[in-house]
């Protein structure tokens, strides 16, 4: 930890950097994309889609913007980055501004189909041939037998109690809220430091363990580590941090003994759903691919299709599998993970994080991921698959 007196000296010596960082912090707080891209009428449109025998594409409604996109763009680009003396750090903040400017364009075009889709591609990219190959490689494996811990018997209230018990091993608070407007069964809101649990759904024992390792063990760990960093960018997020963060989170599931072939297949389906956007598939076409051709049950197929098509075409989900592959390879090479838990950071910026730490502008992590200390996976098929991803 940096002593208070030392930190005052560091802050004084880097006053311009801290000013810009604080300015960006105020601006970024307004634009958490997931607050806007999750439809408000998921259940209603799911019912309509199922009633139409999967022929009438859903018409989703989205939250209204709470900011002026043009004014926010202007404020981002008004930052005087030339005041940051260090060229490498200046380049990092330039990348950050471009990244969040793209995020604004994403949010302001939600529901505008192709416009949103192309803006989404700038931030999240598109599945590569290698990604699609890896997804199909996973999907050619036969499903494992359904065990008792895979049966969805737990209510949202029971899930809340489970997570409250799980978080006791961590030294930070857990805020929980129920929501009907999220695509996932549970997710972390970084800006409010809240774990959102989807109402009107049921959870299996394995799913609860998976979500606990994923959402609490990584997403909340990096949220609270980021808050403790001197610079706010660690909390708000480095450019294109999703692949690294989701890779770490799924790796946490693996190390915690929660990852199953069913879950790995879910990530593979997400890649194919993202790939279907490039092929120009409509919602019903993507659903048909996953439900009728790959025989996934209609509830899960709807959720995966929704996640890909929300907003007008959202390719974020393609990054979970590639992120897991990168983090797993790192694990095989026995490289430490702590730097990547510093906050909402990106693997590609690891060298600059180390430099910031050397300069006293970043500090070692306070909260560690407990699942990373011991590999509890016993599934040899999973090890074989992960070892053979391209």
Coordinates of N, CA, C and O in Angstrom, one line a residue, residues 127-281:
X127 N -16.6 -12.4 -34.3 CA -15.9 -13.7 -34.2 C -15.0 -14.0 -35.4 O -15.4 -13.7 -36.5
X128 N -13.8 -14.5 -35.1 CA -12.9 -14.8 -36.1 C -13.2 -16.3 -36.6 O -14.0 -17.0 -35.9
X129 N -12.6 -16.7 -37.7 CA -12.8 -18.1 -38.1 C -12.3 -19.1 -37.0 O -12.9 -20.1 -36.8
X130 N -11.3 -18.7 -36.3 CA -10.7 -19.5 -35.2 C -11.8 -19.6 -34.1 O -12.0 -20.7 -33.5
X131 N -12.4 -18.5 -33.8 CA -13.5 -18.5 -32.7 C -14.6 -19.5 -33.1 O -15.1 -20.2 -32.3
X132 N -15.1 -19.4 -34.3 CA -16.2 -20.2 -34.8 C -15.7 -21.7 -34.8 O -16.5 -22.6 -34.4
X133 N -14.5 -21.9 -35.2 CA -13.9 -23.3 -35.2 C -13.9 -23.9 -33.8 O -14.3 -25.0 -33.5
X134 N -13.5 -23.1 -32.8 CA -13.4 -23.5 -31.4 C -14.8 -23.8 -30.9 O -15.1 -24.8 -30.2
X135 N -15.8 -22.9 -31.3 CA -17.2 -23.1 -30.9 C -17.7 -24.5 -31.4 O -18.3 -25.3 -30.6
X136 N -17.5 -24.7 -32.7 CA -18.0 -26.0 -33.3 C -17.3 -27.2 -32.7 O -17.9 -28.3 -32.6
X137 N -16.0 -27.0 -32.4 CA -15.2 -28.1 -31.7 C -15.9 -28.5 -30.4 O -16.0 -29.7 -30.1
X138 N -16.3 -27.5 -29.6 CA -16.9 -27.8 -28.3 C -18.3 -28.4 -28.5 O -18.6 -29.4 -27.8
X139 N -19.0 -28.0 -29.5 CA -20.4 -28.4 -29.7 C -20.5 -29.8 -30.3 O -21.5 -30.5 -30.2
X140 N -19.4 -30.4 -30.8 CA -19.5 -31.7 -31.3 C -19.4 -32.8 -30.2 O -19.7 -34.0 -30.4
X141 N -19.1 -32.4 -29.0 CA -19.1 -33.3 -27.8 C -20.5 -33.6 -27.4 O -21.4 -32.7 -27.4
X142 N -20.8 -34.8 -27.0 CA -22.1 -35.2 -26.6 C -22.4 -34.6 -25.2 O -21.5 -34.4 -24.4
X143 N -23.6 -34.2 -25.0 CA -24.0 -33.7 -23.7 C -23.7 -34.6 -22.5 O -23.9 -35.9 -22.7
X144 N -23.3 -34.1 -21.4 CA -23.1 -34.9 -20.2 C -24.5 -35.3 -19.6 O -25.4 -34.5 -19.8
X145 N -24.6 -36.4 -18.9 CA -25.8 -36.7 -18.2 C -26.2 -35.6 -17.2 O -25.4 -35.0 -16.6
X146 N -27.5 -35.3 -17.1 CA -28.0 -34.3 -16.2 C -27.9 -34.9 -14.8 O -28.5 -35.9 -14.5
X147 N -27.2 -34.2 -13.9 CA -27.1 -34.6 -12.5 C -28.0 -33.7 -11.6 O -28.6 -32.7 -12.1
X148 N -28.2 -34.1 -10.4 CA -29.1 -33.4 -9.5 C -28.8 -32.0 -9.3 O -29.7 -31.2 -9.1
X149 N -27.5 -31.6 -9.3 CA -27.1 -30.2 -9.1 C -27.3 -29.4 -10.3 O -27.1 -28.2 -10.2
X150 N -27.9 -29.9 -11.4 CA -28.2 -29.2 -12.6 C -29.7 -28.8 -12.6 O -30.1 -28.1 -13.5
X151 N -30.5 -29.4 -11.7 CA -31.9 -29.1 -11.7 C -32.2 -27.7 -11.2 O -31.8 -27.4 -10.1
X152 N -33.1 -27.0 -11.9 CA -33.4 -25.6 -11.5 C -34.5 -25.6 -10.5 O -35.7 -25.6 -10.8
X153 N -34.1 -25.6 -9.2 CA -35.1 -25.7 -8.1 C -35.1 -24.6 -7.1 O -35.9 -24.4 -6.3
X154 N -34.1 -23.6 -7.3 CA -33.9 -22.6 -6.3 C -34.5 -21.3 -6.8 O -34.4 -20.9 -8.0
X155 N -35.2 -20.6 -5.9 CA -35.9 -19.3 -6.2 C -34.8 -18.2 -6.2 O -33.7 -18.3 -5.7
X156 N -35.2 -17.0 -6.7 CA -34.3 -15.8 -6.6 C -34.0 -15.5 -5.2 O -32.9 -15.0 -4.9
X157 N -35.0 -15.6 -4.3 CA -34.7 -15.3 -2.9 C -33.7 -16.3 -2.3 O -32.8 -15.9 -1.5
X158 N -33.8 -17.6 -2.7 CA -32.8 -18.6 -2.2 C -31.4 -18.3 -2.8 O -30.4 -18.5 -2.2
X159 N -31.4 -17.8 -4.1 CA -30.1 -17.4 -4.7 C -29.5 -16.3 -4.0 O -28.3 -16.3 -3.7
X160 N -30.3 -15.3 -3.6 CA -29.8 -14.2 -2.8 C -29.1 -14.7 -1.5 O -28.0 -14.2 -1.1
X161 N -29.8 -15.6 -0.8 CA -29.2 -16.1 0.5 C -27.9 -16.9 0.2 O -26.9 -16.8 1.0
X162 N -27.9 -17.6 -0.9 CA -26.6 -18.3 -1.3 C -25.5 -17.4 -1.5 O -24.4 -17.6 -1.0
X163 N -25.7 -16.3 -2.3 CA -24.7 -15.3 -2.6 C -24.2 -14.6 -1.4 O -23.0 -14.3 -1.2
X164 N -25.1 -14.3 -0.5 CA -24.8 -13.6 0.8 C -23.9 -14.5 1.6 O -23.0 -14.0 2.3
X165 N -24.1 -15.8 1.6 CA -23.2 -16.7 2.3 C -21.9 -16.8 1.6 O -20.8 -16.8 2.3
X166 N -21.9 -16.9 0.3 CA -20.6 -17.0 -0.5 C -19.7 -15.9 -0.3 O -18.5 -16.0 -0.2
X167 N -20.2 -14.6 -0.2 CA -19.4 -13.4 -0.1 C -18.7 -13.3 1.2 O -17.8 -12.4 1.3
X168 N -19.1 -14.1 2.2 CA -18.5 -14.0 3.5 C -17.0 -14.2 3.5 O -16.2 -13.7 4.4
X169 N -16.5 -14.9 2.5 CA -15.1 -15.2 2.3 C -14.3 -14.0 1.8 O -13.1 -14.0 1.8
X170 N -15.0 -13.0 1.3 CA -14.4 -11.8 0.8 C -14.7 -10.6 1.7 O -15.7 -10.5 2.4
X171 N -13.7 -9.7 1.7 CA -13.8 -8.5 2.6 C -14.4 -7.3 1.9 O -13.8 -6.3 1.8
X172 N -15.6 -7.5 1.4 CA -16.3 -6.3 0.8 C -17.8 -6.6 0.9 O -18.2 -7.7 1.0
X173 N -18.6 -5.5 0.9 CA -20.1 -5.7 1.1 C -20.7 -6.2 -0.2 O -20.2 -6.1 -1.3
X174 N -21.8 -6.8 -0.1 CA -22.6 -7.3 -1.3 C -24.0 -6.7 -1.3 O -24.8 -6.9 -0.4
X175 N -24.2 -5.8 -2.3 CA -25.5 -5.2 -2.5 C -26.3 -6.1 -3.5 O -25.7 -6.3 -4.6
X176 N -27.5 -6.5 -3.2 CA -28.2 -7.3 -4.1 C -29.6 -6.6 -4.4 O -30.2 -6.1 -3.5
X177 N -30.0 -6.7 -5.7 CA -31.3 -6.2 -6.1 C -31.9 -7.1 -7.1 O -31.2 -7.7 -8.0
X178 N -33.2 -7.3 -7.1 CA -33.9 -8.1 -8.1 C -34.3 -7.2 -9.3 O -34.6 -6.1 -9.1
X179 N -34.3 -7.8 -10.5 CA -34.6 -7.1 -11.7 C -35.3 -8.0 -12.7 O -35.0 -9.2 -12.8
X180 N -36.2 -7.4 -13.5 CA -36.8 -8.1 -14.6 C -36.2 -7.7 -15.9 O -36.5 -8.3 -17.0
X181 N -35.3 -6.7 -15.9 CA -34.8 -6.2 -17.2 C -33.3 -6.5 -17.4 O -32.6 -5.7 -17.9
X182 N -32.9 -7.7 -17.1 CA -31.6 -8.2 -17.5 C -31.7 -9.5 -18.3 O -32.6 -10.3 -18.1
X183 N -30.7 -9.6 -19.2 CA -30.8 -10.8 -20.1 C -30.2 -12.0 -19.4 O -30.5 -13.1 -19.7
X184 N -29.2 -11.8 -18.5 CA -28.6 -12.9 -17.8 C -29.4 -13.2 -16.5 O -30.2 -12.5 -16.1
X185 N -29.1 -14.4 -15.9 CA -29.7 -14.8 -14.7 C -29.3 -13.9 -13.5 O -30.0 -13.7 -12.6
X186 N -28.0 -13.5 -13.6 CA -27.5 -12.5 -12.6 C -26.3 -11.8 -13.3 O -25.7 -12.3 -14.2
X187 N -26.1 -10.6 -12.8 CA -25.0 -9.8 -13.4 C -24.6 -8.7 -12.4 O -25.4 -8.3 -11.5
X188 N -23.4 -8.2 -12.5 CA -22.9 -7.1 -11.6 C -23.0 -5.8 -12.4 O -22.6 -5.6 -13.5
X189 N -23.6 -4.8 -11.7 CA -23.6 -3.4 -12.2 C -22.4 -2.7 -11.5 O -22.4 -2.5 -10.3
X190 N -21.4 -2.5 -12.3 CA -20.1 -1.9 -11.8 C -20.3 -0.5 -11.2 O -19.8 -0.2 -10.1
X191 N -21.2 0.3 -11.8 CA -21.3 1.7 -11.3 C -22.0 1.7 -10.0 O -21.7 2.6 -9.2
X192 N -23.0 0.8 -9.7 CA -23.7 0.8 -8.4 C -23.2 -0.2 -7.5 O -23.6 -0.4 -6.4
X193 N -22.2 -1.0 -7.9 CA -21.6 -2.1 -7.1 C -22.6 -3.0 -6.6 O -22.7 -3.4 -5.4
X194 N -23.5 -3.4 -7.5 CA -24.7 -4.2 -7.1 C -24.8 -5.5 -7.9 O -24.5 -5.5 -9.1
X195 N -25.1 -6.6 -7.3 CA -25.4 -7.9 -8.0 C -26.9 -7.9 -8.3 O -27.7 -7.9 -7.3
X196 N -27.2 -7.9 -9.5 CA -28.6 -8.0 -10.0 C -29.0 -9.4 -10.2 O -28.3 -10.2 -10.8
X197 N -30.1 -9.8 -9.6 CA -30.7 -11.2 -9.8 C -32.0 -11.1 -10.6 O -32.8 -10.3 -10.2
X198 N -32.1 -11.9 -11.6 CA -33.3 -11.9 -12.4 C -34.5 -12.5 -11.7 O -34.4 -13.6 -11.2
X199 N -35.6 -11.7 -11.6 CA -36.8 -12.2 -11.0 C -37.5 -13.3 -11.9 O -37.1 -13.3 -13.1
X200 N -38.4 -14.0 -11.4 CA -39.2 -15.0 -12.2 C -38.3 -16.0 -12.9 O -38.6 -16.4 -14.0
X201 N -37.2 -16.4 -12.3 CA -36.4 -17.5 -12.8 C -36.0 -18.5 -11.7 O -36.1 -18.1 -10.5
X202 N -35.5 -19.6 -12.1 CA -35.1 -20.6 -11.1 C -33.6 -20.9 -11.4 O -33.1 -20.8 -12.5
X203 N -32.9 -21.3 -10.3 CA -31.5 -21.6 -10.4 C -31.2 -23.0 -10.0 O -31.8 -23.6 -9.1
X204 N -30.2 -23.6 -10.6 CA -29.7 -24.9 -10.1 C -28.5 -24.7 -9.1 O -28.0 -23.6 -9.1
X205 N -28.2 -25.7 -8.4 CA -27.1 -25.6 -7.4 C -25.8 -25.3 -8.2 O -25.0 -24.4 -7.7
X206 N -25.6 -25.9 -9.3 CA -24.3 -25.7 -10.1 C -24.3 -24.3 -10.6 O -23.3 -23.6 -10.7
X207 N -25.5 -23.8 -11.1 CA -25.6 -22.4 -11.6 C -25.3 -21.4 -10.5 O -24.6 -20.4 -10.8
X208 N -25.7 -21.6 -9.3 CA -25.4 -20.7 -8.2 C -23.9 -20.7 -8.0 O -23.4 -19.6 -7.8
X209 N -23.3 -21.8 -7.9 CA -21.8 -21.9 -7.7 C -21.1 -21.2 -8.9 O -20.1 -20.4 -8.7
X210 N -21.6 -21.4 -10.1 CA -21.0 -20.8 -11.3 C -21.1 -19.3 -11.2 O -20.1 -18.5 -11.4
X211 N -22.3 -18.8 -10.9 CA -22.5 -17.3 -10.8 C -21.7 -16.7 -9.7 O -21.2 -15.6 -9.8
X212 N -21.6 -17.4 -8.6 CA -20.9 -16.9 -7.4 C -19.4 -16.7 -7.8 O -18.8 -15.6 -7.5
X213 N -18.8 -17.7 -8.4 CA -17.4 -17.6 -8.8 C -17.2 -16.5 -9.9 O -16.2 -15.8 -9.9
X214 N -18.2 -16.4 -10.8 CA -18.1 -15.5 -11.9 C -18.3 -14.0 -11.5 O -17.5 -13.2 -11.7
X215 N -19.5 -13.8 -10.9 CA -19.9 -12.5 -10.6 C -19.3 -11.9 -9.3 O -18.8 -10.7 -9.3
X216 N -19.2 -12.7 -8.3 CA -18.6 -12.2 -7.0 C -17.0 -12.4 -7.0 O -16.3 -11.5 -6.7
X217 N -16.6 -13.6 -7.4 CA -15.2 -13.9 -7.3 C -14.3 -13.2 -8.3 O -13.1 -13.0 -8.0
X218 N -14.9 -12.7 -9.4 CA -14.1 -11.9 -10.3 C -14.7 -10.5 -10.5 O -14.1 -9.5 -10.3
X219 N -16.0 -10.4 -11.0 CA -16.5 -9.1 -11.3 C -16.6 -8.1 -10.1 O -16.2 -6.9 -10.3
X220 N -17.0 -8.6 -9.0 CA -17.0 -7.7 -7.8 C -15.6 -7.5 -7.2 O -15.3 -6.5 -6.7
X221 N -14.8 -8.6 -7.3 CA -13.4 -8.4 -6.9 C -12.7 -7.3 -7.7 O -12.0 -6.4 -7.1
X222 N -12.8 -7.3 -9.0 CA -12.2 -6.3 -9.8 C -12.9 -4.9 -9.6 O -12.2 -3.9 -9.7
X223 N -14.2 -4.9 -9.3 CA -14.9 -3.7 -9.0 C -14.3 -3.0 -7.7 O -13.9 -1.8 -7.7
X224 N -14.1 -3.8 -6.7 CA -13.6 -3.2 -5.4 C -12.1 -3.0 -5.4 O -11.7 -2.0 -4.8
X225 N -11.4 -3.8 -6.2 CA -9.9 -3.5 -6.3 C -9.8 -2.2 -7.1 O -8.9 -1.4 -6.8
X226 N -10.6 -2.0 -8.1 CA -10.5 -0.8 -9.0 C -10.8 0.5 -8.2 O -10.1 1.5 -8.4
X227 N -11.8 0.4 -7.3 CA -12.1 1.5 -6.5 C -11.0 2.0 -5.6 O -10.8 3.2 -5.3
X228 N -10.2 1.0 -5.2 CA -9.0 1.3 -4.2 C -7.8 1.9 -5.0 O -6.8 2.3 -4.3
X229 N -7.8 1.9 -6.3 CA -6.7 2.4 -7.0 C -6.6 3.9 -7.1 O -7.7 4.6 -7.0
X230 N -5.4 4.5 -7.1 CA -5.3 6.0 -7.1 C -6.0 6.6 -8.3 O -6.6 7.6 -8.2
X231 N -6.0 5.9 -9.5 CA -6.6 6.5 -10.7 C -7.9 5.8 -11.0 O -8.1 4.6 -10.9
X232 N -8.9 6.6 -11.4 CA -10.3 6.1 -11.5 C -10.4 5.2 -12.8 O -11.4 4.5 -12.8
X233 N -9.5 5.3 -13.7 CA -9.7 4.4 -14.9 C -9.7 2.9 -14.5 O -10.2 2.1 -15.3
X234 N -9.1 2.6 -13.4 CA -9.1 1.2 -13.0 C -10.5 0.7 -12.6 O -10.8 -0.4 -12.8
X235 N -11.3 1.6 -12.1 CA -12.6 1.3 -11.7 C -13.6 1.4 -12.9 O -14.5 0.6 -13.1
X236 N -13.4 2.4 -13.8 CA -14.3 2.6 -14.9 C -14.1 1.7 -16.0 O -15.0 1.3 -16.8
X237 N -12.8 1.3 -16.2 CA -12.5 0.3 -17.3 C -11.6 0.8 -18.3 O -11.7 1.9 -18.9
X238 N -10.5 -0.1 -18.6 CA -9.6 0.2 -19.7 C -10.3 -0.1 -21.0 O -11.3 -0.8 -21.0
X239 N -9.7 0.3 -22.1 CA -10.3 0.0 -23.4 C -10.4 -1.5 -23.6 O -9.5 -2.2 -23.3
X240 N -11.5 -1.9 -24.2 CA -11.8 -3.3 -24.6 C -11.4 -4.3 -23.5 O -10.7 -5.3 -23.7
X241 N -11.9 -4.0 -22.3 CA -11.6 -4.9 -21.1 C -12.5 -6.1 -21.0 O -12.2 -7.0 -20.2
X242 N -13.5 -6.2 -21.8 CA -14.5 -7.3 -21.7 C -13.9 -8.6 -21.8 O -14.1 -9.6 -21.0
X243 N -13.1 -8.8 -22.9 CA -12.5 -10.1 -23.1 C -11.7 -10.6 -22.0 O -11.8 -11.8 -21.5
X244 N -10.8 -9.7 -21.4 CA -10.0 -10.1 -20.2 C -10.9 -10.4 -19.0 O -10.7 -11.4 -18.3
X245 N -11.8 -9.5 -18.7 CA -12.6 -9.6 -17.5 C -13.5 -10.9 -17.6 O -13.6 -11.6 -16.6
X246 N -14.1 -11.2 -18.7 CA -15.0 -12.3 -18.8 C -14.2 -13.6 -18.9 O -14.6 -14.7 -18.4
X247 N -13.0 -13.5 -19.5 CA -12.1 -14.7 -19.5 C -11.7 -15.0 -18.1 O -11.7 -16.2 -17.7
X248 N -11.3 -14.0 -17.3 CA -11.0 -14.3 -15.8 C -12.2 -14.9 -15.1 O -12.0 -15.7 -14.2
X249 N -13.4 -14.4 -15.4 CA -14.6 -14.8 -14.7 C -14.9 -16.3 -15.0 O -15.2 -17.0 -14.1
X250 N -14.8 -16.6 -16.3 CA -15.1 -18.0 -16.6 C -14.0 -19.0 -16.1 O -14.2 -20.1 -15.7
X251 N -12.8 -18.4 -16.1 CA -11.7 -19.2 -15.6 C -11.9 -19.4 -14.1 O -11.5 -20.5 -13.5
X252 N -12.5 -18.5 -13.4 CA -12.8 -18.6 -12.0 C -13.8 -19.8 -11.8 O -13.7 -20.5 -10.8
X253 N -14.8 -19.9 -12.7 CA -15.7 -21.0 -12.6 C -15.0 -22.3 -12.8 O -15.2 -23.3 -12.0
X254 N -14.0 -22.4 -13.7 CA -13.2 -23.6 -13.9 C -12.4 -24.0 -12.7 O -12.5 -25.1 -12.2
X255 N -11.7 -23.0 -12.1 CA -10.8 -23.3 -11.0 C -11.7 -23.7 -9.7 O -11.3 -24.4 -8.9
X256 N -12.9 -23.1 -9.7 CA -13.8 -23.4 -8.5 C -14.5 -24.7 -8.6 O -15.3 -25.0 -7.8
X257 N -14.3 -25.4 -9.7 CA -15.0 -26.7 -9.9 C -16.4 -26.6 -10.4 O -17.2 -27.5 -10.3
X258 N -16.8 -25.4 -10.9 CA -18.2 -25.2 -11.3 C -18.4 -25.3 -12.8 O -19.5 -25.6 -13.2
X259 N -17.4 -25.2 -13.6 CA -17.5 -25.2 -15.0 C -17.9 -26.6 -15.5 O -17.2 -27.6 -15.2
X260 N -18.9 -26.7 -16.3 CA -19.4 -28.0 -16.9 C -19.4 -27.8 -18.4 O -19.4 -26.7 -19.0
X261 N -19.5 -29.0 -19.1 CA -19.5 -28.9 -20.6 C -20.8 -28.1 -21.0 O -20.7 -27.4 -22.0
X262 N -21.9 -28.2 -20.3 CA -23.1 -27.5 -20.7 C -22.8 -26.0 -20.7 O -23.2 -25.3 -21.6
X263 N -22.1 -25.5 -19.7 CA -21.7 -24.1 -19.7 C -20.8 -23.7 -20.8 O -20.9 -22.7 -21.4
X264 N -19.8 -24.6 -21.1 CA -18.8 -24.3 -22.2 C -19.6 -24.3 -23.5 O -19.3 -23.5 -24.4
X265 N -20.6 -25.2 -23.6 CA -21.4 -25.1 -24.9 C -22.2 -23.9 -25.0 O -22.4 -23.3 -26.1
X266 N -22.7 -23.4 -23.8 CA -23.4 -22.1 -23.8 C -22.5 -21.0 -24.4 O -23.0 -20.1 -25.2
X267 N -21.2 -20.9 -24.0 CA -20.3 -19.9 -24.5 C -20.1 -20.1 -26.0 O -19.9 -19.2 -26.8
X268 N -20.1 -21.4 -26.5 CA -19.9 -21.7 -27.9 C -21.1 -21.3 -28.7 O -21.0 -20.7 -29.8
X269 N -22.3 -21.5 -28.1 CA -23.5 -21.0 -28.8 C -23.5 -19.5 -29.0 O -24.0 -19.0 -30.0
X270 N -23.0 -18.8 -28.0 CA -22.9 -17.4 -28.0 C -22.0 -16.9 -29.2 O -22.3 -15.9 -29.8
X271 N -21.0 -17.6 -29.4 CA -20.1 -17.3 -30.6 C -20.8 -17.5 -31.9 O -20.8 -16.6 -32.7
X272 N -21.6 -18.6 -32.0 CA -22.3 -18.8 -33.2 C -23.5 -17.8 -33.4 O -23.7 -17.4 -34.5
X273 N -24.1 -17.4 -32.3 CA -25.1 -16.4 -32.4 C -24.5 -15.0 -32.8 O -25.1 -14.3 -33.6
X274 N -23.3 -14.7 -32.3 CA -22.7 -13.4 -32.7 C -22.3 -13.5 -34.2 O -22.4 -12.6 -35.0
X275 N -21.8 -14.7 -34.6 CA -21.4 -14.9 -36.0 C -22.6 -14.8 -36.9 O -22.5 -14.4 -38.1
X276 N -23.8 -15.2 -36.4 CA -25.0 -15.1 -37.3 C -25.3 -13.7 -37.7 O -26.0 -13.4 -38.7
X277 N -24.9 -12.7 -36.8 CA -25.2 -11.3 -37.1 C -24.5 -10.9 -38.4 O -25.0 -10.2 -39.2
X278 N -23.3 -11.4 -38.6 CA -22.5 -11.1 -39.8 C -23.1 -11.6 -41.0 O -23.1 -11.0 -42.1
X279 N -23.8 -12.8 -40.8 CA -24.4 -13.4 -42.0 C -25.8 -12.8 -42.3 O -26.5 -13.2 -43.2
X280 N -26.2 -11.8 -41.5 CA -27.4 -11.1 -41.7 C -28.7 -11.8 -41.2 O -29.8 -11.5 -41.6
X281 N -28.5 -12.7 -40.2 CA -29.6 -13.5 -39.7 C -30.5 -12.5 -38.9 O -30.1 -11.7 -38.2

